[in-house]
């Protein structure tokens, strides 16, 4: 009996986290990022945008208890499973995947620390610099970094205003990136 009850709850939570993850991926794949803001449309560029949006959700759910905390953890797990799957699709063999995953995890947590610090201090210049350094490291000057920083600050505010109950029910509201 308990297994049936907990099994249903687990399935419901799984459906919620899948819905949330799909919304994170959709937000990260907004074409404006790649077509107007010059984010590299490469596996690494897409990783950067997915990491950025995953960070925004984790930033929003930080400090929450109960189901929200569990969902935040499942989302991170799903993110890294997706990255692992993507590496394998790119042809990286079983021997190389763990080493690459370790490097990508280190990249993710390093970036999120920089983004978190800049957001907490409401420092647009620091956020712009961190995004430029991470998203387009080889671009030299990347004027669109400031637009992306504004988008990140707006997304953070919008997610912060969203009730936790809505998020744990499977709904995230990211702003639409404006191409102008």
PDB file of C-alpha atoms in Angstrom:
ATOM      1  CA  UNK A   1       0.000   0.000   0.000  1.00  0.00           C
ATOM      2  CA  UNK A   2       2.739   2.486   0.961  1.00  0.00           C
ATOM      3  CA  UNK A   3       4.637   1.747  -2.203  1.00  0.00           C
ATOM      4  CA  UNK A   4       1.531   2.450  -4.277  1.00  0.00           C
ATOM      5  CA  UNK A   5       0.992   5.770  -2.502  1.00  0.00           C
ATOM      6  CA  UNK A   6       4.611   6.839  -2.720  1.00  0.00           C
ATOM      7  CA  UNK A   7       4.849   5.559  -6.285  1.00  0.00           C
ATOM      8  CA  UNK A   8       1.999   7.842  -7.356  1.00  0.00           C
ATOM      9  CA  UNK A   9       3.575  10.786  -5.595  1.00  0.00           C
ATOM     10  CA  UNK A  10       6.894  10.070  -7.269  1.00  0.00           C
ATOM     11  CA  UNK A  11       5.199   9.896 -10.689  1.00  0.00           C
ATOM     12  CA  UNK A  12       3.394  13.188 -10.045  1.00  0.00           C
ATOM     13  CA  UNK A  13       6.661  14.843  -8.986  1.00  0.00           C
ATOM     14  CA  UNK A  14       8.363  13.391 -12.058  1.00  0.00           C
ATOM     15  CA  UNK A  15       5.715  14.900 -14.344  1.00  0.00           C
ATOM     16  CA  UNK A  16       6.147  18.267 -12.615  1.00  0.00           C
ATOM     17  CA  UNK A  17       9.937  18.249 -12.892  1.00  0.00           C
ATOM     18  CA  UNK A  18       9.728  17.182 -16.546  1.00  0.00           C
ATOM     19  CA  UNK A  19       7.364  20.090 -17.228  1.00  0.00           C
ATOM     20  CA  UNK A  20       9.650  22.520 -15.394  1.00  0.00           C
ATOM     21  CA  UNK A  21      12.743  21.228 -17.169  1.00  0.00           C
ATOM     22  CA  UNK A  22      11.019  21.562 -20.553  1.00  0.00           C
ATOM     23  CA  UNK A  23      10.215  25.192 -19.714  1.00  0.00           C
ATOM     24  CA  UNK A  24      13.840  25.847 -18.713  1.00  0.00           C
ATOM     25  CA  UNK A  25      15.065  24.344 -21.990  1.00  0.00           C
ATOM     26  CA  UNK A  26      12.528  26.354 -24.010  1.00  0.00           C
ATOM     27  CA  UNK A  27      13.625  29.581 -22.328  1.00  0.00           C
ATOM     28  CA  UNK A  28      17.287  28.762 -22.995  1.00  0.00           C
ATOM     29  CA  UNK A  29      16.549  28.080 -26.659  1.00  0.00           C
ATOM     30  CA  UNK A  30      14.881  31.418 -27.416  1.00  0.00           C
ATOM     31  CA  UNK A  31      16.116  32.223 -30.903  1.00  0.00           C
ATOM     32  CA  UNK A  32      16.885  35.852 -30.013  1.00  0.00           C
ATOM     33  CA  UNK A  33      19.873  34.722 -27.971  1.00  0.00           C
ATOM     34  CA  UNK A  34      21.495  33.144 -30.998  1.00  0.00           C
ATOM     35  CA  UNK A  35      20.161  35.296 -33.859  1.00  0.00           C
ATOM     36  CA  UNK A  36      20.300  38.805 -32.348  1.00  0.00           C
ATOM     37  CA  UNK A  37      22.517  38.609 -29.273  1.00  0.00           C
ATOM     38  CA  UNK A  38      25.272  36.523 -30.878  1.00  0.00           C
ATOM     39  CA  UNK A  39      25.368  33.709 -28.344  1.00  0.00           C
ATOM     40  CA  UNK A  40      27.292  30.968 -30.176  1.00  0.00           C
ATOM     41  CA  UNK A  41      24.842  28.423 -31.591  1.00  0.00           C
ATOM     42  CA  UNK A  42      27.169  25.580 -30.682  1.00  0.00           C
ATOM     43  CA  UNK A  43      26.943  22.778 -28.123  1.00  0.00           C
ATOM     44  CA  UNK A  44      28.953  24.909 -25.686  1.00  0.00           C
ATOM     45  CA  UNK A  45      26.842  28.023 -26.364  1.00  0.00           C
ATOM     46  CA  UNK A  46      23.657  26.035 -25.778  1.00  0.00           C
ATOM     47  CA  UNK A  47      25.186  24.577 -22.589  1.00  0.00           C
ATOM     48  CA  UNK A  48      25.893  28.122 -21.391  1.00  0.00           C
ATOM     49  CA  UNK A  49      22.311  29.248 -21.980  1.00  0.00           C
ATOM     50  CA  UNK A  50      20.835  26.132 -20.400  1.00  0.00           C
ATOM     51  CA  UNK A  51      23.195  26.559 -17.432  1.00  0.00           C
ATOM     52  CA  UNK A  52      22.147  30.190 -17.100  1.00  0.00           C
ATOM     53  CA  UNK A  53      18.448  29.339 -17.027  1.00  0.00           C
ATOM     54  CA  UNK A  54      19.010  26.419 -14.653  1.00  0.00           C
ATOM     55  CA  UNK A  55      20.895  28.825 -12.395  1.00  0.00           C
ATOM     56  CA  UNK A  56      17.949  31.247 -12.449  1.00  0.00           C
ATOM     57  CA  UNK A  57      15.564  28.541 -11.241  1.00  0.00           C
ATOM     58  CA  UNK A  58      18.009  27.296  -8.612  1.00  0.00           C
ATOM     59  CA  UNK A  59      18.555  30.890  -7.474  1.00  0.00           C
ATOM     60  CA  UNK A  60      14.777  31.309  -7.103  1.00  0.00           C
ATOM     61  CA  UNK A  61      14.294  28.068  -5.178  1.00  0.00           C
ATOM     62  CA  UNK A  62      17.283  28.534  -2.872  1.00  0.00           C
ATOM     63  CA  UNK A  63      16.203  28.582   0.744  1.00  0.00           C
ATOM     64  CA  UNK A  64      12.867  26.910   0.061  1.00  0.00           C
ATOM     65  CA  UNK A  65      11.866  23.879   2.092  1.00  0.00           C
ATOM     66  CA  UNK A  66       9.995  20.676   1.398  1.00  0.00           C
ATOM     67  CA  UNK A  67       8.790  19.940  -2.110  1.00  0.00           C
ATOM     68  CA  UNK A  68      10.461  23.033  -3.601  1.00  0.00           C
ATOM     69  CA  UNK A  69      13.835  21.903  -2.286  1.00  0.00           C
ATOM     70  CA  UNK A  70      13.268  18.385  -3.640  1.00  0.00           C
ATOM     71  CA  UNK A  71      12.246  19.740  -7.038  1.00  0.00           C
ATOM     72  CA  UNK A  72      15.341  21.963  -7.166  1.00  0.00           C
ATOM     73  CA  UNK A  73      17.524  18.896  -6.588  1.00  0.00           C
ATOM     74  CA  UNK A  74      15.681  16.761  -9.148  1.00  0.00           C
ATOM     75  CA  UNK A  75      16.023  19.584 -11.703  1.00  0.00           C
ATOM     76  CA  UNK A  76      19.793  19.718 -11.174  1.00  0.00           C
ATOM     77  CA  UNK A  77      19.965  15.941 -11.506  1.00  0.00           C
ATOM     78  CA  UNK A  78      17.919  16.112 -14.714  1.00  0.00           C
ATOM     79  CA  UNK A  79      20.166  18.870 -16.059  1.00  0.00           C
ATOM     80  CA  UNK A  80      23.316  16.818 -15.557  1.00  0.00           C
ATOM     81  CA  UNK A  81      21.669  13.703 -17.016  1.00  0.00           C
ATOM     82  CA  UNK A  82      20.741  15.766 -20.058  1.00  0.00           C
ATOM     83  CA  UNK A  83      24.317  17.047 -20.368  1.00  0.00           C
ATOM     84  CA  UNK A  84      25.632  13.474 -20.074  1.00  0.00           C
ATOM     85  CA  UNK A  85      23.209  12.336 -22.775  1.00  0.00           C
ATOM     86  CA  UNK A  86      24.234  15.230 -25.024  1.00  0.00           C
ATOM     87  CA  UNK A  87      27.914  14.370 -24.657  1.00  0.00           C
ATOM     88  CA  UNK A  88      27.201  10.807 -25.696  1.00  0.00           C
ATOM     89  CA  UNK A  89      25.171  12.047 -28.684  1.00  0.00           C
ATOM     90  CA  UNK A  90      28.176  14.134 -29.709  1.00  0.00           C
ATOM     91  CA  UNK A  91      30.162  10.889 -29.896  1.00  0.00           C
ATOM     92  CA  UNK A  92      32.134  11.126 -26.693  1.00  0.00           C
ATOM     93  CA  UNK A  93      32.748   7.595 -25.463  1.00  0.00           C
ATOM     94  CA  UNK A  94      32.074   6.045 -22.075  1.00  0.00           C
ATOM     95  CA  UNK A  95      35.681   6.633 -21.002  1.00  0.00           C
ATOM     96  CA  UNK A  96      35.642  10.363 -21.793  1.00  0.00           C
ATOM     97  CA  UNK A  97      32.215  11.266 -20.454  1.00  0.00           C
ATOM     98  CA  UNK A  98      33.029  11.285 -16.697  1.00  0.00           C
ATOM     99  CA  UNK A  99      36.035  13.560 -17.189  1.00  0.00           C
ATOM    100  CA  UNK A 100      33.993  15.970 -19.340  1.00  0.00           C
ATOM    101  CA  UNK A 101      31.080  15.852 -16.895  1.00  0.00           C
ATOM    102  CA  UNK A 102      33.408  16.789 -14.044  1.00  0.00           C
ATOM    103  CA  UNK A 103      34.732  19.727 -16.077  1.00  0.00           C
ATOM    104  CA  UNK A 104      31.223  20.882 -17.077  1.00  0.00           C
ATOM    105  CA  UNK A 105      29.975  20.609 -13.480  1.00  0.00           C
ATOM    106  CA  UNK A 106      32.918  22.725 -12.317  1.00  0.00           C
ATOM    107  CA  UNK A 107      32.102  25.241 -15.064  1.00  0.00           C
ATOM    108  CA  UNK A 108      28.426  25.318 -14.051  1.00  0.00           C
ATOM    109  CA  UNK A 109      29.077  25.906 -10.363  1.00  0.00           C
ATOM    110  CA  UNK A 110      31.802  28.487 -11.038  1.00  0.00           C
ATOM    111  CA  UNK A 111      29.530  30.445 -13.334  1.00  0.00           C
ATOM    112  CA  UNK A 112      26.558  30.292 -11.026  1.00  0.00           C
ATOM    113  CA  UNK A 113      28.666  31.634  -8.154  1.00  0.00           C
ATOM    114  CA  UNK A 114      29.651  34.656 -10.279  1.00  0.00           C
ATOM    115  CA  UNK A 115      26.076  35.232 -11.489  1.00  0.00           C
ATOM    116  CA  UNK A 116      24.700  34.844  -7.963  1.00  0.00           C
ATOM    117  CA  UNK A 117      27.171  37.339  -6.539  1.00  0.00           C
ATOM    118  CA  UNK A 118      26.404  39.923  -9.232  1.00  0.00           C
ATOM    119  CA  UNK A 119      22.618  39.504  -8.843  1.00  0.00           C
ATOM    120  CA  UNK A 120      22.789  39.718  -5.049  1.00  0.00           C
ATOM    121  CA  UNK A 121      24.757  42.977  -5.313  1.00  0.00           C
ATOM    122  CA  UNK A 122      22.498  44.235  -8.149  1.00  0.00           C
ATOM    123  CA  UNK A 123      25.720  44.869 -10.086  1.00  0.00           C
ATOM    124  CA  UNK A 124      24.882  45.112 -13.801  1.00  0.00           C
ATOM    125  CA  UNK A 125      28.529  45.608 -14.819  1.00  0.00           C
ATOM    126  CA  UNK A 126      29.728  42.539 -12.900  1.00  0.00           C
ATOM    127  CA  UNK A 127      26.904  40.427 -14.342  1.00  0.00           C
ATOM    128  CA  UNK A 128      27.677  41.697 -17.854  1.00  0.00           C
ATOM    129  CA  UNK A 129      31.372  40.897 -17.400  1.00  0.00           C
ATOM    130  CA  UNK A 130      30.648  37.407 -16.038  1.00  0.00           C
ATOM    131  CA  UNK A 131      28.292  36.636 -18.915  1.00  0.00           C
ATOM    132  CA  UNK A 132      30.767  37.919 -21.511  1.00  0.00           C
ATOM    133  CA  UNK A 133      33.590  35.919 -19.925  1.00  0.00           C
ATOM    134  CA  UNK A 134      31.536  32.717 -19.867  1.00  0.00           C
ATOM    135  CA  UNK A 135      29.106  32.810 -22.791  1.00  0.00           C
ATOM    136  CA  UNK A 136      31.360  34.388 -25.441  1.00  0.00           C
ATOM    137  CA  UNK A 137      34.910  34.063 -24.089  1.00  0.00           C
ATOM    138  CA  UNK A 138      36.541  34.361 -27.526  1.00  0.00           C
ATOM    139  CA  UNK A 139      34.472  37.287 -28.790  1.00  0.00           C
ATOM    140  CA  UNK A 140      36.606  40.070 -27.349  1.00  0.00           C
ATOM    141  CA  UNK A 141      34.075  42.876 -27.159  1.00  0.00           C
ATOM    142  CA  UNK A 142      30.547  41.501 -26.971  1.00  0.00           C
ATOM    143  CA  UNK A 143      28.086  44.411 -26.745  1.00  0.00           C
ATOM    144  CA  UNK A 144      25.084  42.081 -26.451  1.00  0.00           C
ATOM    145  CA  UNK A 145      26.341  40.918 -23.043  1.00  0.00           C
ATOM    146  CA  UNK A 146      24.646  43.936 -21.467  1.00  0.00           C
ATOM    147  CA  UNK A 147      21.311  42.937 -23.030  1.00  0.00           C
ATOM    148  CA  UNK A 148      21.711  39.413 -21.721  1.00  0.00           C
ATOM    149  CA  UNK A 149      22.531  40.797 -18.260  1.00  0.00           C
ATOM    150  CA  UNK A 150      19.314  42.870 -18.319  1.00  0.00           C
ATOM    151  CA  UNK A 151      17.388  39.755 -19.376  1.00  0.00           C
ATOM    152  CA  UNK A 152      18.937  37.762 -16.499  1.00  0.00           C
ATOM    153  CA  UNK A 153      18.063  40.468 -13.952  1.00  0.00           C
ATOM    154  CA  UNK A 154      14.510  40.669 -15.336  1.00  0.00           C
ATOM    155  CA  UNK A 155      14.155  36.881 -15.285  1.00  0.00           C
ATOM    156  CA  UNK A 156      15.403  36.750 -11.710  1.00  0.00           C
ATOM    157  CA  UNK A 157      12.875  39.400 -10.632  1.00  0.00           C
ATOM    158  CA  UNK A 158      10.059  37.691 -12.519  1.00  0.00           C
ATOM    159  CA  UNK A 159      10.851  34.286 -11.019  1.00  0.00           C
ATOM    160  CA  UNK A 160      11.153  35.819  -7.542  1.00  0.00           C
ATOM    161  CA  UNK A 161       7.667  37.274  -7.890  1.00  0.00           C
ATOM    162  CA  UNK A 162       6.240  33.920  -8.908  1.00  0.00           C
ATOM    163  CA  UNK A 163       4.632  32.033  -6.005  1.00  0.00           C
ATOM    164  CA  UNK A 164       6.443  28.899  -4.921  1.00  0.00           C
ATOM    165  CA  UNK A 165       3.146  27.015  -5.140  1.00  0.00           C
ATOM    166  CA  UNK A 166       2.970  27.791  -8.851  1.00  0.00           C
ATOM    167  CA  UNK A 167       6.510  26.576  -9.450  1.00  0.00           C
ATOM    168  CA  UNK A 168       6.056  23.329  -7.529  1.00  0.00           C
ATOM    169  CA  UNK A 169       2.862  22.768  -9.519  1.00  0.00           C
ATOM    170  CA  UNK A 170       4.950  22.829 -12.710  1.00  0.00           C
ATOM    171  CA  UNK A 171       4.829  26.396 -14.035  1.00  0.00           C
ATOM    172  CA  UNK A 172       7.730  28.765 -14.615  1.00  0.00           C
ATOM    173  CA  UNK A 173       7.425  32.191 -16.194  1.00  0.00           C
ATOM    174  CA  UNK A 174      10.574  33.407 -17.929  1.00  0.00           C
ATOM    175  CA  UNK A 175      10.459  36.721 -19.751  1.00  0.00           C
ATOM    176  CA  UNK A 176      10.628  36.769 -23.502  1.00  0.00           C
ATOM    177  CA  UNK A 177      14.023  37.909 -24.748  1.00  0.00           C
ATOM    178  CA  UNK A 178      13.575  41.022 -26.858  1.00  0.00           C
ATOM    179  CA  UNK A 179      15.592  41.169 -30.068  1.00  0.00           C
ATOM    180  CA  UNK A 180      15.693  44.959 -30.181  1.00  0.00           C
TER     181      UNK A 180
END
